[in-house]
Coordinates of C-alpha atoms in Angstrom, one line a residue:
C23 CA -13.7 72.6 14.0
V24 CA -13.6 73.0 17.8
I25 CA -10.9 75.2 19.3
W26 CA -10.4 75.2 23.0
I27 CA -8.8 78.0 24.9
I28 CA -6.9 76.8 27.9
P29 CA -7.4 79.2 30.9
G30 CA -4.7 80.1 33.3
Q31 CA -2.3 82.2 31.2
D32 CA -2.0 86.0 31.0
T33 CA -2.5 86.2 27.2
H34 CA -3.4 88.9 24.7
M35 CA -4.9 87.7 21.4
N36 CA -3.4 89.5 18.5
L37 CA -5.2 90.1 15.2
S38 CA -4.0 86.9 13.5
A39 CA -5.0 84.8 16.5
T40 CA -8.4 86.5 16.5
I41 CA -9.0 85.9 12.8
L42 CA -7.8 82.3 13.1
L43 CA -10.2 81.6 16.0
A44 CA -13.1 83.4 14.3
F45 CA -12.8 81.4 11.1
G46 CA -12.2 78.2 13.1
M47 CA -15.4 78.7 14.9
S48 CA -17.3 79.3 11.6
M49 CA -16.3 76.0 10.0
D50 CA -19.2 74.0 11.5
A51 CA -21.7 76.7 10.4
F52 CA -20.1 76.6 6.9
A53 CA -20.6 72.8 6.6
A54 CA -24.1 73.0 7.9
S55 CA -25.2 75.8 5.7
M56 CA -23.7 74.0 2.7
G57 CA -25.8 71.0 3.5
K58 CA -28.8 73.3 3.9
G59 CA -28.2 75.0 0.6
A60 CA -28.0 71.6 -1.2
T61 CA -31.4 70.6 0.0
L62 CA -33.1 73.7 -1.5
H63 CA -34.2 74.3 -5.1
K64 CA -31.9 77.0 -6.5
P65 CA -31.8 79.2 -3.4
K66 CA -31.5 82.9 -4.1
F67 CA -28.6 85.0 -2.9
S68 CA -31.1 86.7 -0.5
E69 CA -31.7 83.3 1.1
A70 CA -28.0 82.8 1.5
I71 CA -27.7 86.2 3.2
R72 CA -30.7 85.4 5.4
T73 CA -29.0 82.1 6.5
G74 CA -25.7 83.9 7.0
L75 CA -27.3 86.5 9.2
I76 CA -29.1 84.0 11.4
F77 CA -25.9 81.9 11.8
G78 CA -23.8 85.0 12.3
V79 CA -26.0 86.7 14.9
I80 CA -26.3 83.5 17.0
E81 CA -22.6 82.8 16.7
T82 CA -21.9 86.4 17.9
L83 CA -24.2 85.9 21.0
T84 CA -23.0 82.5 22.1
P85 CA -19.4 83.4 23.0
L86 CA -20.8 86.4 24.9
I87 CA -23.1 84.1 26.9
G88 CA -20.2 81.7 27.5
W89 CA -17.9 84.6 28.6
G90 CA -20.6 85.7 31.1
L91 CA -20.9 82.2 32.5
G92 CA -17.1 82.0 32.6
M93 CA -16.9 85.2 34.7
L94 CA -19.2 83.5 37.1
A95 CA -16.8 80.5 37.2
S96 CA -19.5 78.2 35.8
R97 CA -18.3 74.8 34.5
F98 CA -21.7 73.7 33.2
V99 CA -21.1 74.8 29.6
L100 CA -17.8 73.1 29.4
E101 CA -19.2 69.9 30.8
W102 CA -22.4 69.6 28.8
S103 CA -22.2 71.8 25.7
H104 CA -20.7 69.1 23.5
W105 CA -23.5 66.6 24.5
V106 CA -26.2 69.2 23.8
A107 CA -24.7 70.0 20.4
F108 CA -24.3 66.3 19.6
V109 CA -28.0 65.5 20.4
L110 CA -29.4 68.5 18.6
L111 CA -27.3 67.9 15.4
V112 CA -28.1 64.1 15.4
F113 CA -31.8 64.9 15.8
L114 CA -31.8 67.5 13.0
G115 CA -29.6 65.3 10.8
G116 CA -31.7 62.2 11.4
R117 CA -34.8 64.2 10.5
M118 CA -33.3 65.4 7.2
I119 CA -32.3 61.8 6.3
V120 CA -35.8 60.5 7.0
E121 CA -37.3 63.2 4.9
G122 CA -34.8 62.4 2.1
F123 CA -35.8 58.8 2.0
R124 CA -39.5 59.8 2.1
G125 CA -38.8 61.9 -0.9
D126 CA -37.7 58.9 -2.9
D127 CA -41.1 57.3 -2.3
S128 CA -43.1 60.4 -3.2
D129 CA -43.9 62.0 -6.6
E130 CA -40.9 62.3 -8.8
E131 CA -42.1 65.8 -9.9
C132 CA -42.0 67.1 -6.4
E133 CA -39.6 70.0 -6.1
P134 CA -37.5 70.7 -3.0
P135 CA -38.4 73.9 -1.0
R136 CA -36.9 77.3 -2.0
R137 CA -36.2 78.3 1.6
H138 CA -35.8 76.8 5.1
G139 CA -38.0 77.8 8.0
F140 CA -36.7 80.4 10.4
W141 CA -36.8 78.2 13.5
L142 CA -35.1 75.3 11.7
L143 CA -32.2 77.6 10.9
V144 CA -32.1 79.0 14.4
T145 CA -32.0 75.5 15.9
T146 CA -29.2 74.4 13.5
A147 CA -27.3 77.6 14.2
I148 CA -27.5 77.1 18.0
A149 CA -26.4 73.5 17.7
T150 CA -23.3 74.5 15.6
S151 CA -22.5 77.5 17.9
L152 CA -22.4 75.7 21.3
D153 CA -18.6 75.2 20.9
A154 CA -18.3 78.9 20.5
M155 CA -20.1 79.3 23.8
A156 CA -17.6 76.9 25.5
V157 CA -14.8 78.9 24.0
G158 CA -16.4 82.0 25.5
V159 CA -16.0 80.4 28.9
G160 CA -12.3 80.0 28.3
L161 CA -12.0 83.6 27.0
A162 CA -13.3 84.9 30.4
F163 CA -10.0 83.8 31.9
L164 CA -7.9 85.7 29.3
Q165 CA -7.2 89.4 28.6
V166 CA -9.5 89.5 25.6
N167 CA -11.9 92.1 24.3
I168 CA -14.9 89.8 24.2
L169 CA -17.0 92.2 22.2
V170 CA -14.4 92.4 19.4
M171 CA -13.9 88.6 19.5
A172 CA -17.6 87.9 19.4
L173 CA -18.1 90.3 16.5
A174 CA -15.2 88.7 14.7
I175 CA -16.7 85.2 15.1
G176 CA -20.1 86.5 14.0
C177 CA -18.7 88.2 10.9
A178 CA -16.7 85.1 9.9
T179 CA -19.7 82.9 10.5
F180 CA -21.9 85.2 8.4
T181 CA -19.4 85.1 5.5
M182 CA -18.8 81.4 5.6
S183 CA -22.5 80.5 6.1
T184 CA -23.5 82.6 3.1
L185 CA -20.7 81.1 1.0
G186 CA -21.7 77.6 2.2
M187 CA -25.3 78.2 1.1
M188 CA -24.2 79.3 -2.3
I189 CA -21.9 76.3 -2.8
G190 CA -24.8 74.1 -1.7
R191 CA -26.9 75.7 -4.5
F192 CA -24.6 74.1 -7.1
I193 CA -24.2 70.8 -5.3
G194 CA -27.9 70.3 -4.8
P195 CA -28.9 69.8 -8.5
L196 CA -26.1 67.2 -8.9
L197 CA -27.4 65.2 -6.0
G198 CA -31.1 65.5 -6.6
K199 CA -33.2 64.1 -3.7
R200 CA -30.0 62.6 -2.2
A201 CA -29.0 66.1 -1.2
E202 CA -31.2 66.1 1.9
I203 CA -29.7 62.7 3.0
L204 CA -26.2 64.2 2.5
G205 CA -27.2 67.3 4.4
G206 CA -28.4 65.1 7.3
L207 CA -25.2 63.1 7.3
V208 CA -23.2 66.4 7.4
L209 CA -25.0 67.5 10.5
I210 CA -24.5 64.2 12.2
G211 CA -20.9 64.3 11.2
I212 CA -20.5 67.7 12.8
G213 CA -22.1 66.5 16.0
A214 CA -19.8 63.5 16.1
E215 CA -16.7 65.7 15.4
I216 CA -17.7 68.0 18.3
L217 CA -18.0 65.0 20.6
Y218 CA -14.8 63.4 19.4
S219 CA -12.9 66.7 19.8
H220 CA -14.0 67.0 23.4
F221 CA -13.0 63.5 24.5
A222 CA -9.8 63.7 22.4
G223 CA -8.8 66.7 24.5

């Protein structure tokens, strides 16, 4: 879910608008973490918390980076962030799909992993948070407390990513080895949605 802030208005964001924006920014991370949870073998709650923390921290930092670039009147993020996110998500999703089909050809007794690698989660979190960076650019033109906004986005993302991982825990056993293929399709779908939202205005 990509939300664009249109610069050029003297606007204060109230509590409800802040919450709405924060949870809107967390939806991509929620979908991605749900796909990640589905590909694991009964992930523990600690793994869900770990995933939520990684996604939440990165989603807190990216609007701050975007805000800083916006203060410098940079247009680079707005022009290219959707393409970077699309390429990263398609790459990660394609990799998951390939691994899913390879799994069908391997030993039937092979269990899925119990946790994802740190850098895989970081890369996925960055890819799903680039829209928040672009929003940060827009927020630089508004009367917004960027620290409060970034923390709100990070907390919402932590909550939704942890929830998504636990939902994925229950979906995974139902899908079996197809879970990794579904997770890959989810990531590619998120990338396509980010690109579509940009061109649809």
